[in-house]
Short mmCIF file of C-alpha atoms in Angstrom, two decimals:
data_model
loop_
_atom_site.label_atom_id
_atom_site.label_comp_id
_atom_site.label_asym_id
_atom_site.label_seq_id
_atom_site.Cartn_x
_atom_site.Cartn_y
_atom_site.Cartn_z
CA MET A 1 -2.05 0.91 -8.18
CA PHE A 2 -0.16 4.22 -8.41
CA LEU A 3 -1.73 5.49 -11.63
CA GLY A 4 -4.78 3.32 -12.28
CA ASP A 5 -3.36 2.30 -15.65
CA ILE A 6 -0.53 0.04 -16.83
CA TYR A 7 0.60 2.42 -19.57
CA PRO A 8 -0.74 5.94 -18.96
CA LYS A 9 -2.15 7.37 -22.14
CA LYS A 10 -1.46 10.98 -21.23
CA ARG A 11 1.30 12.90 -19.51
CA ASN A 12 0.86 14.19 -15.99
CA THR A 13 -1.40 11.31 -14.96
CA LEU A 14 -2.02 11.90 -11.27
CA PRO A 15 -0.35 9.52 -8.81
CA ILE A 16 -2.78 8.21 -6.24
CA TRP A 17 -1.41 10.34 -3.41
CA ALA A 18 -2.16 13.51 -5.41
CA TYR A 19 -5.89 12.84 -5.03
CA PHE A 20 -5.41 12.90 -1.26
CA ARG A 21 -3.11 15.91 -1.20
CA ASP A 22 -5.48 17.93 -3.39
CA ARG A 23 -8.16 17.37 -0.75
CA GLY A 24 -6.12 18.51 2.23
CA TYR A 25 -4.47 15.27 3.31
CA ILE A 26 -0.87 15.11 4.48
CA THR A 27 0.92 12.59 2.23
CA ALA A 28 3.98 10.60 3.23
CA ARG A 29 6.02 7.62 2.13
CA VAL A 30 8.60 5.40 3.84
CA GLU A 31 10.76 3.30 1.51
CA SER A 32 13.07 0.91 3.37
CA GLY A 33 14.77 -0.58 0.32
CA CYS A 34 16.66 2.46 -1.03
CA GLU A 35 14.49 2.48 -4.14
CA ASP A 36 12.43 5.45 -5.30
CA TRP A 37 9.55 3.44 -6.73
CA ALA A 38 7.33 6.48 -7.01
CA LYS A 39 9.77 8.13 -9.40
CA GLU A 40 10.46 4.83 -11.15
CA TYR A 41 6.79 4.38 -12.05
CA ASN A 42 5.68 7.99 -12.34
CA GLY A 43 8.72 10.12 -13.13
CA HIS A 44 8.45 9.81 -16.90
CA ASN A 45 5.02 11.44 -16.71
CA TYR A 46 6.46 14.72 -15.43
CA PRO A 47 9.16 17.18 -16.48
CA GLN A 48 12.29 16.27 -14.53
CA GLN A 49 12.51 19.65 -12.85
CA ASP A 50 8.90 19.49 -11.68
CA PHE A 51 8.56 15.97 -10.34
CA ALA A 52 10.15 16.45 -6.91
CA VAL A 53 9.02 20.02 -6.25
CA SER A 54 5.59 20.30 -7.85
CA ASN A 55 2.33 20.12 -5.94
CA ARG A 56 2.21 16.44 -6.92
CA SER A 57 5.12 15.55 -4.67
CA LEU A 58 4.76 14.12 -1.17
CA ASP A 59 4.84 16.15 2.04
CA TYR A 60 7.14 13.72 3.85
CA GLU A 61 9.52 11.00 2.66
CA LEU A 62 11.97 8.72 4.45
CA THR A 63 14.40 6.90 2.20
CA ALA A 64 17.95 8.20 2.71
CA PRO A 65 18.85 6.26 5.91
CA PHE A 66 18.14 3.00 4.12
CA CYS A 67 20.74 3.88 1.48
CA LEU A 68 23.60 4.03 3.98
CA PRO A 69 26.47 1.68 3.03
CA GLU A 70 26.14 -0.10 6.37
CA PHE A 71 22.97 -1.64 4.90
CA TYR A 72 22.94 -0.94 1.17
CA PRO A 73 26.37 -1.62 -0.41
CA SER A 74 27.69 1.43 -2.22
CA VAL A 75 29.94 -0.69 -4.46
CA GLY A 76 29.35 -4.04 -6.08
CA ASN A 77 26.00 -5.81 -6.06
CA PRO A 78 23.55 -4.24 -3.56
CA PHE A 79 21.18 -7.19 -3.91
CA GLY A 80 23.38 -9.98 -2.60
CA ASN A 81 22.40 -12.81 -0.27
CA PHE A 82 24.12 -11.43 2.84
CA LYS A 83 23.69 -7.66 2.68
CA GLY A 84 21.12 -5.27 1.29
CA PRO A 85 17.35 -5.44 0.75
CA TYR A 86 17.39 -9.04 -0.55
CA SER A 87 19.60 -10.47 2.19
CA ILE A 88 18.70 -13.91 3.58
CA ILE A 89 19.91 -12.83 7.02
CA ALA A 90 18.33 -10.25 9.32
CA ARG A 91 18.59 -6.69 7.97
CA CYS A 92 20.11 -4.42 10.61
CA LEU A 93 21.36 -0.84 10.80
CA PHE A 94 23.39 0.41 13.77
CA GLY A 95 22.37 -2.46 16.04
CA ARG A 96 18.63 -2.39 15.30
CA TYR A 97 16.41 -4.13 12.81
CA LEU A 98 15.97 -1.95 9.75
CA HIS A 99 12.20 -1.87 10.09
CA GLU A 100 12.47 -0.49 13.63
CA TRP A 101 13.83 2.77 12.20
CA ALA A 102 10.87 2.90 9.80
CA PHE A 103 8.35 2.31 12.59
CA ASP A 104 10.03 4.96 14.79
CA TYR A 105 9.43 7.48 12.02
CA LEU A 106 5.81 6.36 11.62
CA TYR A 107 5.10 6.69 15.34
CA LYS A 108 6.53 10.21 15.43
CA LEU A 109 4.73 11.29 12.26
CA ARG A 110 1.39 9.95 13.45
CA ARG A 111 1.77 11.72 16.80
CA GLU A 112 2.46 14.92 14.93
CA LEU A 113 -0.59 14.60 12.70
CA ARG A 114 -3.11 13.18 15.17
CA PRO A 115 -4.47 15.02 18.24
CA GLN A 116 -3.47 13.45 21.54
CA PRO A 117 -5.66 13.59 24.69
CA ALA A 118 -2.75 14.90 26.75
CA MET A 119 -2.23 17.88 24.44
CA PRO A 120 -3.78 21.28 25.22
CA GLN A 121 -7.15 21.72 23.50
CA LYS A 122 -5.88 24.53 21.27
CA ALA A 123 -3.03 22.33 20.02
CA ARG A 124 -5.29 19.45 18.98
CA LYS A 125 -5.42 19.96 15.25
CA HIS A 126 -6.42 16.82 13.40
CA ARG A 127 -4.74 16.48 10.04
CA PRO A 128 -5.85 13.53 7.91
CA TYR A 129 -3.06 11.63 6.25
CA MET A 130 -2.29 9.10 3.55
CA ILE A 131 0.94 7.21 4.35
CA THR A 132 2.48 4.34 2.40
CA VAL A 133 5.28 2.18 3.78
CA ALA A 134 7.38 -0.36 1.88
CA LEU A 135 9.00 -3.02 4.06
CA MET A 136 11.32 -5.47 2.31
CA GLU A 137 11.63 -8.29 4.86
CA GLY A 138 9.57 -10.63 2.68
CA HIS A 139 11.82 -10.10 -0.31
CA GLU A 140 14.19 -13.07 0.01
CA GLY A 141 14.11 -16.78 -0.70
CA THR A 142 14.09 -18.47 2.72
CA GLY A 143 10.98 -16.88 4.24
CA GLU A 144 12.85 -16.55 7.54
CA VAL A 145 13.68 -12.82 7.56
CA LEU A 146 9.97 -11.96 7.52
CA ARG A 147 9.66 -13.37 11.04
CA THR A 148 11.84 -10.57 12.39
CA LEU A 149 9.05 -8.15 11.49
CA ASP A 150 6.28 -9.88 13.47
CA ASP A 151 6.64 -8.20 16.87
CA ALA A 152 7.11 -4.67 15.53
CA LEU A 153 4.18 -4.96 13.13
CA ALA A 154 1.90 -6.42 15.81
CA ALA A 155 2.86 -3.61 18.20
CA PHE A 156 2.15 -1.00 15.53
CA ILE A 157 -1.31 -2.39 14.77
CA LYS A 158 -2.09 -2.63 18.50
CA ASP A 159 -1.05 0.99 18.97
CA MET A 160 -3.36 2.10 16.17
CA ARG A 161 -6.23 0.15 17.71
CA ASP A 162 -5.61 1.31 21.28
CA SER A 163 -5.28 4.95 20.21
CA GLY A 164 -8.69 4.83 18.52
CA GLU A 165 -7.10 5.59 15.18
CA LEU A 166 -8.69 2.60 13.48
CA ASP A 167 -12.11 4.12 14.18
CA ASP A 168 -11.59 6.51 11.27
CA THR A 169 -8.59 5.07 9.42
CA VAL A 170 -8.34 2.38 6.75
CA LEU A 171 -5.29 0.17 7.28
CA ILE A 172 -4.09 -1.94 4.36
CA ILE A 173 -1.30 -4.53 4.52
CA GLY A 174 -0.33 -6.13 1.24
CA GLY A 175 2.36 -7.10 -1.20
CA ASP A 176 2.96 -6.25 -4.84
CA HIS A 177 3.65 -9.93 -5.51
CA GLY A 178 4.04 -13.19 -3.65
CA LEU A 179 7.36 -14.92 -2.98
CA HIS A 180 9.38 -15.13 -6.19
CA MET A 181 12.73 -16.26 -4.86
CA GLY A 182 13.91 -19.64 -3.60
CA LEU A 183 13.42 -23.28 -4.52
CA ASN A 184 9.64 -23.38 -4.02
CA PHE A 185 9.11 -20.63 -6.58
CA ALA A 186 11.71 -21.99 -9.01
CA TYR A 187 10.60 -25.61 -9.12
CA THR A 188 6.97 -26.01 -8.06
CA GLN A 189 3.57 -25.02 -9.42
CA ASN A 190 2.58 -24.06 -5.88
CA GLY A 191 5.44 -21.57 -5.82
CA ARG A 192 4.34 -19.99 -9.07
CA ILE A 193 0.77 -19.70 -7.81
CA GLU A 194 2.00 -18.05 -4.60
CA HIS A 195 4.03 -15.58 -6.65
CA GLN A 196 0.87 -14.46 -8.45
CA ASN A 197 -1.22 -14.27 -5.26
CA PRO A 198 0.19 -11.46 -3.11
CA PHE A 199 -0.98 -11.12 0.46
CA PHE A 200 -3.68 -8.53 1.10
CA ALA A 201 -5.58 -7.56 4.24
CA MET A 202 -7.66 -4.48 4.99
CA SER A 203 -9.13 -3.08 8.20
CA VAL A 204 -11.96 -0.57 7.75
CA PRO A 205 -13.91 1.42 10.34
CA GLU A 206 -17.26 -0.08 11.35
CA TRP A 207 -19.25 2.80 9.85
CA LEU A 208 -17.54 2.33 6.46
CA HIS A 209 -18.10 -1.43 6.59
CA GLN A 210 -21.81 -0.78 7.23
CA PHE A 211 -22.03 1.79 4.45
CA ALA A 212 -20.48 -0.60 1.90
CA GLY A 213 -22.89 -3.37 2.87
CA ASP A 214 -25.92 -1.09 2.63
CA TYR A 215 -24.80 0.32 -0.73
CA GLN A 216 -24.38 -3.19 -2.14
CA ALA A 217 -27.75 -4.37 -0.82
CA ASN A 218 -29.56 -1.38 -2.29
CA ASP A 219 -27.81 -1.56 -5.67
CA ASN A 220 -28.08 -5.19 -6.81
CA GLN A 221 -29.12 -8.72 -5.87
CA GLU A 222 -25.97 -9.72 -3.98
CA GLN A 223 -26.88 -10.17 -0.33
CA ALA A 224 -23.45 -10.97 1.14
CA HIS A 225 -21.08 -8.17 2.11
CA PRO A 226 -18.94 -6.98 -0.83
CA LEU A 227 -15.68 -7.27 1.11
CA ALA A 228 -16.49 -10.90 1.88
CA LEU A 229 -17.50 -11.61 -1.71
CA ASN A 230 -14.33 -10.07 -3.11
CA GLU A 231 -12.19 -12.40 -1.00
CA GLN A 232 -13.11 -15.17 -3.46
CA ARG A 233 -13.26 -13.12 -6.66
CA LEU A 234 -10.60 -12.07 -9.11
CA THR A 235 -9.31 -8.62 -8.15
CA THR A 236 -6.27 -6.59 -9.14
CA PRO A 237 -4.35 -3.47 -8.10
CA PHE A 238 -6.77 -1.53 -10.32
CA GLU A 239 -9.53 -2.17 -7.76
CA LEU A 240 -7.14 -1.06 -5.02
CA HIS A 241 -6.44 2.15 -6.95
CA HIS A 242 -10.15 2.94 -7.08
CA THR A 243 -10.52 2.01 -3.41
CA PHE A 244 -7.99 4.75 -2.67
CA ARG A 245 -9.84 7.11 -5.01
CA VAL A 246 -13.08 6.54 -3.07
CA LEU A 247 -11.32 7.24 0.24
CA ALA A 248 -9.67 10.39 -1.10
CA GLU A 249 -12.94 11.74 -2.48
CA TRP A 250 -15.11 10.69 0.48
CA PRO A 251 -17.95 11.47 0.91
CA GLU A 252 -18.35 12.88 -2.61
CA PHE A 253 -16.91 9.86 -4.43
CA SER A 254 -18.00 9.00 -7.95
CA SER A 255 -20.26 6.04 -8.59
CA ASP A 256 -17.76 4.79 -11.19
CA SER A 257 -14.89 4.69 -8.70
CA TRP A 258 -17.07 3.01 -6.08
CA LYS A 259 -18.17 0.23 -8.44
CA ARG A 260 -14.57 -0.36 -9.53
CA SER A 261 -13.31 -0.49 -5.93
CA LEU A 262 -13.05 -3.28 -3.36
CA PHE A 263 -16.06 -1.80 -1.57
CA TYR A 264 -18.26 -3.14 -4.37
CA ALA A 265 -18.63 -6.81 -5.28
CA GLN A 266 -16.68 -7.49 -8.44
CA LYS A 267 -18.10 -9.74 -11.13
CA LYS A 268 -18.57 -13.39 -10.28
CA GLY A 269 -16.65 -15.61 -12.72
CA ARG A 270 -14.55 -12.69 -13.92
CA THR A 271 -11.89 -13.71 -16.45
CA CYS A 272 -8.29 -12.57 -16.69
CA ASP A 273 -9.07 -10.80 -19.96
CA GLU A 274 -11.86 -8.86 -18.29
CA ALA A 275 -9.59 -7.94 -15.38
CA GLY A 276 -6.69 -6.88 -17.62
CA ILE A 277 -4.38 -9.67 -16.41
CA GLY A 278 -1.85 -10.94 -18.93
CA ALA A 279 -1.66 -14.63 -19.82
CA GLY A 280 1.67 -15.06 -18.01
CA PHE A 281 0.08 -14.07 -14.70
CA CYS A 282 -3.34 -15.65 -15.12
CA MET A 283 -4.13 -18.48 -12.69
CA CYS A 284 -7.80 -18.76 -13.60
CA LYS A 285 -7.28 -20.93 -16.64
CA THR A 286 -9.96 -23.33 -17.78
CA LYS A 287 -9.67 -26.22 -20.19
#
C-alpha cells in the first residue's frame, strides 16, 4: 500500500503520501503503537540523513506519547499480554483510553486544516489533507479490547458527517490483516481465513460515487457499480495504493491508475497469481 510494490526495484520510490504532498496536501500520520512503520517499510529507500527531513517526510506526526513507559514498557518485552500494544486488557494512558489521545489530536488537526463557519471569512483557508491513523485495539487474541474503541470511533465518524466533511473527503477504515492471535486463529480454518481477510470499508462523496459508476458504464460491459462489484472480487493493497494515487492526482489522474484502483471493477475470476498473492496467503484455491 505504501509503495505500490512488494520489493521496490529502484531507490527513492515515492511513499503514497508524497503524491499528496507534492500536490499541495497537508500530510499527517498518527501511530498509536510506538512503531514507525513508515520508516520500517520505506527507510531503506532513502539516505538515512534525508528520510526524516526531506520533502518526502510528513508535515505532522504523533507517535512519541504512545512510547511512554506508562503504556509501552521501556524494559523487558513491550508486547506482553497485560501491557503494551498487544495487551488483552484495555490500553490506557493517564486515566484515558489510549485511542482517546489519538482522536483528540485528530479533532484539533482537522479544525486547524478545515474552515469553520464560526471563523472570520478571511481566516477560512481550506487546506486539503491526507491523514493516516493506526489504532492497535484489534491487535490481541480475545477480540474484547476492540470494543473499547466503538464509542470514540462512532463519534468521530458522526462528527465528520455532521461537519459536512464527508461531502468532499474519502474515509477509509481497514486493517492490514485479520485477527492472527488467539485460539481461533491457531486451531481453526475459519481463523486462518479471517487472518487473510482484513476488514475494509470506504465512504466516498456522492459526486465521486456517481463519477465512478459513469466511468465504468462508459468503458465496458459491466453494468453494476464498480465499488459493489469489487466487494465480491479479489483485491489487494495494490488496488488501494492506486486508489490513493487517483485521489492525489484528481482530477488529472492517469487511466492506468484508475483501472488499477478500487474505483474500477477488477477482473471477475481473478486468480492469486494474477493479483500477486503468494500461495501461503491465497484463499481462492480450486481443486
